[in-house]
Amino acid sequence: IHVQAGVGLALLDSDPEQARTALTTIKGASKEALDEVRQVLANLRTPGDAPTAPAPGLDRLPELVEQAAAAGLTVTVESEGDPAAVPPGAGLAAFRIVQEALTNVVRHSGSRTALVHIAHGSGRVRLRIDDAGPATGDDAGGSGNGLVGMRERAAALGGTIEAGPRPDGGFRVRAELPYTAPDHDRRQDPPEPAEETP
């Protein structure tokens, strides 16, 4: 919401249609955030009640790509395995981690491209989000609350996250999130994402 508000303000006079797109994105994202907060509060007040709407998951990745495009970022997505096997908890965490990583690219990188690689299967989902850099600003790479939030989401599922500069420039976020469902096949690891530069 913060990034899209900045885009909207910057383009309000020079490109009203792009500003309108940013405002539309803000409206949708804020409604979704409020709905999630309401669901959490409702579950706290009345344990056992099911949420009234599904939480976002990796099936909504195209929306993140569109939002990034509205902020001037071109995102390439590569996917391996069966995304339908990802349970809702891991799907929500993965969605939010990708969302935050792309927001960090928009805010802290000179790159206007990013690569999102997702490998599903064998009881876990692996994420890799790369940008080519260069980093901009004192807090380049997202050293604030966004990175903390990503770590907390991964830790809540017993997963791991690594974020930092790449040896060849740019920034990389890697996450591995185990599935919470006990009946998933855990015998074979999903393929390790290839070391590519976007």
PDB file of C-alpha atoms in Angstrom:
ATOM      1  CA  ILE A   1       0.000   0.000   0.000  1.00  0.00           C
ATOM      2  CA  HIS A   2       2.829   2.365   0.919  1.00  0.00           C
ATOM      3  CA  VAL A   3       4.708   1.742  -2.346  1.00  0.00           C
ATOM      4  CA  GLN A   4       1.586   2.109  -4.485  1.00  0.00           C
ATOM      5  CA  ALA A   5       0.659   5.333  -2.674  1.00  0.00           C
ATOM      6  CA  GLY A   6       4.094   6.708  -3.543  1.00  0.00           C
ATOM      7  CA  VAL A   7       3.631   5.723  -7.193  1.00  0.00           C
ATOM      8  CA  GLY A   8       0.201   7.343  -7.259  1.00  0.00           C
ATOM      9  CA  LEU A   9       1.459  10.598  -5.773  1.00  0.00           C
ATOM     10  CA  ALA A  10       4.438  10.734  -8.132  1.00  0.00           C
ATOM     11  CA  LEU A  11       2.256  10.200 -11.211  1.00  0.00           C
ATOM     12  CA  LEU A  12      -0.870  12.111 -10.182  1.00  0.00           C
ATOM     13  CA  ASP A  13      -0.181  15.080 -12.495  1.00  0.00           C
ATOM     14  CA  SER A  14       1.960  13.495 -15.224  1.00  0.00           C
ATOM     15  CA  ASP A  15       0.075  10.196 -15.720  1.00  0.00           C
ATOM     16  CA  PRO A  16      -3.408  10.217 -14.142  1.00  0.00           C
ATOM     17  CA  GLU A  17      -4.300   6.774 -15.550  1.00  0.00           C
ATOM     18  CA  GLN A  18      -1.248   5.148 -13.937  1.00  0.00           C
ATOM     19  CA  ALA A  19      -2.092   6.982 -10.699  1.00  0.00           C
ATOM     20  CA  ARG A  20      -5.646   5.592 -10.944  1.00  0.00           C
ATOM     21  CA  THR A  21      -4.200   2.074 -11.321  1.00  0.00           C
ATOM     22  CA  ALA A  22      -2.075   2.583  -8.196  1.00  0.00           C
ATOM     23  CA  LEU A  23      -5.119   3.818  -6.241  1.00  0.00           C
ATOM     24  CA  THR A  24      -7.148   0.807  -7.387  1.00  0.00           C
ATOM     25  CA  THR A  25      -4.358  -1.474  -6.160  1.00  0.00           C
ATOM     26  CA  ILE A  26      -4.315   0.361  -2.808  1.00  0.00           C
ATOM     27  CA  LYS A  27      -8.072  -0.092  -2.458  1.00  0.00           C
ATOM     28  CA  GLY A  28      -7.858  -3.844  -3.125  1.00  0.00           C
ATOM     29  CA  ALA A  29      -4.808  -4.431  -0.910  1.00  0.00           C
ATOM     30  CA  SER A  30      -6.243  -2.475   2.020  1.00  0.00           C
ATOM     31  CA  LYS A  31      -9.581  -4.326   1.780  1.00  0.00           C
ATOM     32  CA  GLU A  32      -7.733  -7.658   1.759  1.00  0.00           C
ATOM     33  CA  ALA A  33      -5.627  -6.659   4.774  1.00  0.00           C
ATOM     34  CA  LEU A  34      -8.701  -5.567   6.706  1.00  0.00           C
ATOM     35  CA  ASP A  35     -10.484  -8.816   5.826  1.00  0.00           C
ATOM     36  CA  GLU A  36      -7.515 -10.809   7.159  1.00  0.00           C
ATOM     37  CA  VAL A  37      -7.466  -8.807  10.397  1.00  0.00           C
ATOM     38  CA  ARG A  38     -11.222  -9.356  10.794  1.00  0.00           C
ATOM     39  CA  GLN A  39     -10.750 -13.106  10.300  1.00  0.00           C
ATOM     40  CA  VAL A  40      -8.020 -13.248  12.915  1.00  0.00           C
ATOM     41  CA  LEU A  41     -10.111 -11.254  15.385  1.00  0.00           C
ATOM     42  CA  ALA A  42     -13.179 -13.368  14.687  1.00  0.00           C
ATOM     43  CA  ASN A  43     -11.196 -16.561  15.306  1.00  0.00           C
ATOM     44  CA  LEU A  44      -9.853 -15.155  18.561  1.00  0.00           C
ATOM     45  CA  ARG A  45     -13.342 -14.246  19.731  1.00  0.00           C
ATOM     46  CA  THR A  46     -15.071 -17.455  18.594  1.00  0.00           C
ATOM     47  CA  PRO A  47     -12.591 -20.342  18.384  1.00  0.00           C
ATOM     48  CA  GLY A  48     -13.464 -23.000  15.845  1.00  0.00           C
ATOM     49  CA  ASP A  49     -15.347 -20.758  13.412  1.00  0.00           C
ATOM     50  CA  ALA A  50     -14.095 -21.016   9.836  1.00  0.00           C
ATOM     51  CA  PRO A  51     -12.865 -17.899   8.031  1.00  0.00           C
ATOM     52  CA  THR A  52     -15.448 -16.270   5.764  1.00  0.00           C
ATOM     53  CA  ALA A  53     -13.014 -15.923   2.816  1.00  0.00           C
ATOM     54  CA  PRO A  54      -9.948 -17.874   1.746  1.00  0.00           C
ATOM     55  CA  ALA A  55      -6.571 -16.385   2.602  1.00  0.00           C
ATOM     56  CA  PRO A  56      -4.366 -15.512  -0.367  1.00  0.00           C
ATOM     57  CA  GLY A  57      -1.997 -18.171  -1.623  1.00  0.00           C
ATOM     58  CA  LEU A  58       0.403 -18.769  -4.483  1.00  0.00           C
ATOM     59  CA  ASP A  59      -2.544 -19.075  -6.880  1.00  0.00           C
ATOM     60  CA  ARG A  60      -2.767 -15.283  -6.582  1.00  0.00           C
ATOM     61  CA  LEU A  61       0.839 -14.707  -7.660  1.00  0.00           C
ATOM     62  CA  PRO A  62      -0.324 -13.112 -10.966  1.00  0.00           C
ATOM     63  CA  GLU A  63      -1.865 -10.309  -8.878  1.00  0.00           C
ATOM     64  CA  LEU A  64       1.529  -9.603  -7.300  1.00  0.00           C
ATOM     65  CA  VAL A  65       3.102  -9.518 -10.764  1.00  0.00           C
ATOM     66  CA  GLU A  66       0.469  -6.988 -11.883  1.00  0.00           C
ATOM     67  CA  GLN A  67       0.994  -4.846  -8.779  1.00  0.00           C
ATOM     68  CA  ALA A  68       4.755  -4.885  -9.344  1.00  0.00           C
ATOM     69  CA  ALA A  69       4.228  -3.883 -12.977  1.00  0.00           C
ATOM     70  CA  ALA A  70       2.120  -0.934 -11.825  1.00  0.00           C
ATOM     71  CA  ALA A  71       5.121   0.147  -9.715  1.00  0.00           C
ATOM     72  CA  GLY A  72       7.481  -0.171 -12.716  1.00  0.00           C
ATOM     73  CA  LEU A  73       8.924  -3.631 -11.980  1.00  0.00           C
ATOM     74  CA  THR A  74       8.953  -6.496 -14.493  1.00  0.00           C
ATOM     75  CA  VAL A  75       8.676  -9.857 -12.716  1.00  0.00           C
ATOM     76  CA  THR A  76       9.443 -13.247 -14.274  1.00  0.00           C
ATOM     77  CA  VAL A  77       7.961 -16.261 -12.471  1.00  0.00           C
ATOM     78  CA  GLU A  78       9.325 -19.802 -12.755  1.00  0.00           C
ATOM     79  CA  SER A  79       7.468 -22.652 -11.072  1.00  0.00           C
ATOM     80  CA  GLU A  80       8.208 -26.352 -10.532  1.00  0.00           C
ATOM     81  CA  GLY A  81       5.969 -29.002  -9.026  1.00  0.00           C
ATOM     82  CA  ASP A  82       2.289 -28.960  -8.093  1.00  0.00           C
ATOM     83  CA  PRO A  83       1.148 -25.672  -6.518  1.00  0.00           C
ATOM     84  CA  ALA A  84      -2.242 -27.211  -5.675  1.00  0.00           C
ATOM     85  CA  ALA A  85      -0.542 -29.402  -3.059  1.00  0.00           C
ATOM     86  CA  VAL A  86       0.521 -26.406  -0.951  1.00  0.00           C
ATOM     87  CA  PRO A  87      -1.710 -26.161   2.151  1.00  0.00           C
ATOM     88  CA  PRO A  88      -3.286 -22.789   3.020  1.00  0.00           C
ATOM     89  CA  GLY A  89      -0.871 -21.867   5.849  1.00  0.00           C
ATOM     90  CA  ALA A  90       2.245 -22.401   3.745  1.00  0.00           C
ATOM     91  CA  GLY A  91       0.554 -20.781   0.739  1.00  0.00           C
ATOM     92  CA  LEU A  92      -0.282 -17.633   2.698  1.00  0.00           C
ATOM     93  CA  ALA A  93       3.244 -17.380   4.117  1.00  0.00           C
ATOM     94  CA  ALA A  94       4.769 -17.904   0.660  1.00  0.00           C
ATOM     95  CA  PHE A  95       2.474 -15.285  -0.888  1.00  0.00           C
ATOM     96  CA  ARG A  96       3.379 -12.709   1.777  1.00  0.00           C
ATOM     97  CA  ILE A  97       7.111 -13.432   1.531  1.00  0.00           C
ATOM     98  CA  VAL A  98       7.068 -12.975  -2.247  1.00  0.00           C
ATOM     99  CA  GLN A  99       4.969  -9.825  -1.819  1.00  0.00           C
ATOM    100  CA  GLU A 100       7.409  -8.314   0.671  1.00  0.00           C
ATOM    101  CA  ALA A 101      10.465  -9.329  -1.365  1.00  0.00           C
ATOM    102  CA  LEU A 102       9.049  -7.639  -4.485  1.00  0.00           C
ATOM    103  CA  THR A 103       8.167  -4.551  -2.454  1.00  0.00           C
ATOM    104  CA  ASN A 104      11.788  -4.432  -1.295  1.00  0.00           C
ATOM    105  CA  VAL A 105      12.995  -4.602  -4.908  1.00  0.00           C
ATOM    106  CA  VAL A 106      10.767  -1.641  -5.807  1.00  0.00           C
ATOM    107  CA  ARG A 107      11.910   0.363  -2.785  1.00  0.00           C
ATOM    108  CA  HIS A 108      15.573  -0.568  -2.414  1.00  0.00           C
ATOM    109  CA  SER A 109      16.946  -1.675  -5.791  1.00  0.00           C
ATOM    110  CA  GLY A 110      17.992   0.128  -8.928  1.00  0.00           C
ATOM    111  CA  SER A 111      16.873  -2.943 -10.896  1.00  0.00           C
ATOM    112  CA  ARG A 112      13.543  -2.820 -12.686  1.00  0.00           C
ATOM    113  CA  THR A 113      13.388  -6.608 -13.075  1.00  0.00           C
ATOM    114  CA  ALA A 114      13.016  -9.480 -10.620  1.00  0.00           C
ATOM    115  CA  LEU A 115      12.931 -13.264 -10.872  1.00  0.00           C
ATOM    116  CA  VAL A 116      10.654 -15.358  -8.651  1.00  0.00           C
ATOM    117  CA  HIS A 117      11.407 -19.094  -8.634  1.00  0.00           C
ATOM    118  CA  ILE A 118       9.077 -21.472  -6.779  1.00  0.00           C
ATOM    119  CA  ALA A 119       9.618 -25.210  -6.272  1.00  0.00           C
ATOM    120  CA  HIS A 120       6.684 -27.147  -4.762  1.00  0.00           C
ATOM    121  CA  GLY A 121       6.691 -30.683  -3.496  1.00  0.00           C
ATOM    122  CA  SER A 122       7.902 -33.276  -1.019  1.00  0.00           C
ATOM    123  CA  GLY A 123       6.333 -31.545   1.924  1.00  0.00           C
ATOM    124  CA  ARG A 124       7.730 -28.071   1.354  1.00  0.00           C
ATOM    125  CA  VAL A 125       7.741 -25.030  -0.899  1.00  0.00           C
ATOM    126  CA  ARG A 126      11.015 -23.316  -1.772  1.00  0.00           C
ATOM    127  CA  LEU A 127      11.134 -19.691  -2.890  1.00  0.00           C
ATOM    128  CA  ARG A 128      13.894 -17.641  -4.444  1.00  0.00           C
ATOM    129  CA  ILE A 129      13.435 -13.975  -5.328  1.00  0.00           C
ATOM    130  CA  ASP A 130      16.339 -12.263  -7.133  1.00  0.00           C
ATOM    131  CA  ASP A 131      17.006  -8.802  -8.441  1.00  0.00           C
ATOM    132  CA  ALA A 132      20.115  -7.631 -10.281  1.00  0.00           C
ATOM    133  CA  GLY A 133      20.629  -4.445  -8.268  1.00  0.00           C
ATOM    134  CA  PRO A 134      22.370  -2.185  -7.653  1.00  0.00           C
ATOM    135  CA  ALA A 135      21.087  -1.509  -4.166  1.00  0.00           C
ATOM    136  CA  THR A 136      19.932   2.027  -3.432  1.00  0.00           C
ATOM    137  CA  GLY A 137      19.571   3.889  -0.139  1.00  0.00           C
ATOM    138  CA  ASP A 138      20.893   3.238   3.356  1.00  0.00           C
ATOM    139  CA  ASP A 139      18.423   0.434   4.071  1.00  0.00           C
ATOM    140  CA  ALA A 140      18.973  -1.328   0.751  1.00  0.00           C
ATOM    141  CA  GLY A 141      17.679  -4.878   0.710  1.00  0.00           C
ATOM    142  CA  GLY A 142      14.909  -4.241   3.187  1.00  0.00           C
ATOM    143  CA  SER A 143      16.572  -4.295   6.582  1.00  0.00           C
ATOM    144  CA  GLY A 144      13.482  -3.002   8.368  1.00  0.00           C
ATOM    145  CA  ASN A 145      10.183  -4.519   9.473  1.00  0.00           C
ATOM    146  CA  GLY A 146       9.546  -6.216   6.123  1.00  0.00           C
ATOM    147  CA  LEU A 147      12.476  -8.590   6.488  1.00  0.00           C
ATOM    148  CA  VAL A 148      11.554  -9.233  10.120  1.00  0.00           C
ATOM    149  CA  GLY A 149       8.010 -10.066   9.006  1.00  0.00           C
ATOM    150  CA  MET A 150       9.300 -12.513   6.387  1.00  0.00           C
ATOM    151  CA  ARG A 151      11.466 -14.254   8.999  1.00  0.00           C
ATOM    152  CA  GLU A 152       8.535 -14.481  11.424  1.00  0.00           C
ATOM    153  CA  ARG A 153       6.254 -15.998   8.773  1.00  0.00           C
ATOM    154  CA  ALA A 154       8.864 -18.627   7.886  1.00  0.00           C
ATOM    155  CA  ALA A 155       9.656 -19.394  11.547  1.00  0.00           C
ATOM    156  CA  ALA A 156       5.958 -19.832  12.382  1.00  0.00           C
ATOM    157  CA  LEU A 157       5.892 -22.820   9.993  1.00  0.00           C
ATOM    158  CA  GLY A 158       9.262 -24.187  11.121  1.00  0.00           C
ATOM    159  CA  GLY A 159      10.821 -22.882   7.916  1.00  0.00           C
ATOM    160  CA  THR A 160      13.918 -20.883   7.114  1.00  0.00           C
ATOM    161  CA  ILE A 161      14.680 -17.687   5.258  1.00  0.00           C
ATOM    162  CA  GLU A 162      17.917 -16.153   4.042  1.00  0.00           C
ATOM    163  CA  ALA A 163      18.203 -12.669   2.609  1.00  0.00           C
ATOM    164  CA  GLY A 164      21.251 -10.757   1.504  1.00  0.00           C
ATOM    165  CA  PRO A 165      23.420  -9.456  -1.323  1.00  0.00           C
ATOM    166  CA  ARG A 166      24.316 -11.817  -4.165  1.00  0.00           C
ATOM    167  CA  PRO A 167      28.011 -12.326  -5.012  1.00  0.00           C
ATOM    168  CA  ASP A 168      27.443 -10.970  -8.533  1.00  0.00           C
ATOM    169  CA  GLY A 169      25.403  -7.960  -7.371  1.00  0.00           C
ATOM    170  CA  GLY A 170      21.767  -7.480  -6.541  1.00  0.00           C
ATOM    171  CA  PHE A 171      19.838  -9.059  -3.702  1.00  0.00           C
ATOM    172  CA  ARG A 172      18.391 -12.520  -3.055  1.00  0.00           C
ATOM    173  CA  VAL A 173      15.686 -13.814  -0.735  1.00  0.00           C
ATOM    174  CA  ARG A 174      15.476 -17.604  -0.230  1.00  0.00           C
ATOM    175  CA  ALA A 175      12.795 -19.278   1.837  1.00  0.00           C
ATOM    176  CA  GLU A 176      11.937 -22.886   2.585  1.00  0.00           C
ATOM    177  CA  LEU A 177       8.516 -23.492   4.122  1.00  0.00           C
ATOM    178  CA  PRO A 178       7.456 -26.982   5.232  1.00  0.00           C
ATOM    179  CA  TYR A 179       3.877 -28.023   4.652  1.00  0.00           C
ATOM    180  CA  THR A 180       1.812 -28.253   7.781  1.00  0.00           C
ATOM    181  CA  ALA A 181      -0.415 -31.065   6.497  1.00  0.00           C
ATOM    182  CA  PRO A 182       0.823 -34.422   7.896  1.00  0.00           C
ATOM    183  CA  ASP A 183      -0.121 -36.532   4.874  1.00  0.00           C
ATOM    184  CA  HIS A 184       2.188 -34.968   2.285  1.00  0.00           C
ATOM    185  CA  ASP A 185       4.971 -37.089   0.782  1.00  0.00           C
ATOM    186  CA  ARG A 186       8.252 -35.978   2.397  1.00  0.00           C
ATOM    187  CA  ARG A 187      10.542 -38.598   0.867  1.00  0.00           C
ATOM    188  CA  GLN A 188      12.060 -36.576  -1.963  1.00  0.00           C
ATOM    189  CA  ASP A 189      13.274 -32.974  -1.937  1.00  0.00           C
ATOM    190  CA  PRO A 190      12.031 -30.558  -4.577  1.00  0.00           C
ATOM    191  CA  PRO A 191      14.674 -29.452  -7.065  1.00  0.00           C
ATOM    192  CA  GLU A 192      17.030 -26.741  -5.841  1.00  0.00           C
ATOM    193  CA  PRO A 193      16.354 -23.523  -7.795  1.00  0.00           C
ATOM    194  CA  ALA A 194      19.100 -22.859 -10.326  1.00  0.00           C
ATOM    195  CA  GLU A 195      21.520 -19.996  -9.653  1.00  0.00           C
ATOM    196  CA  GLU A 196      20.399 -17.634 -12.392  1.00  0.00           C
ATOM    197  CA  THR A 197      20.638 -13.905 -12.834  1.00  0.00           C
ATOM    198  CA  PRO A 198      17.389 -12.198 -13.848  1.00  0.00           C
TER     199      PRO A 198
END
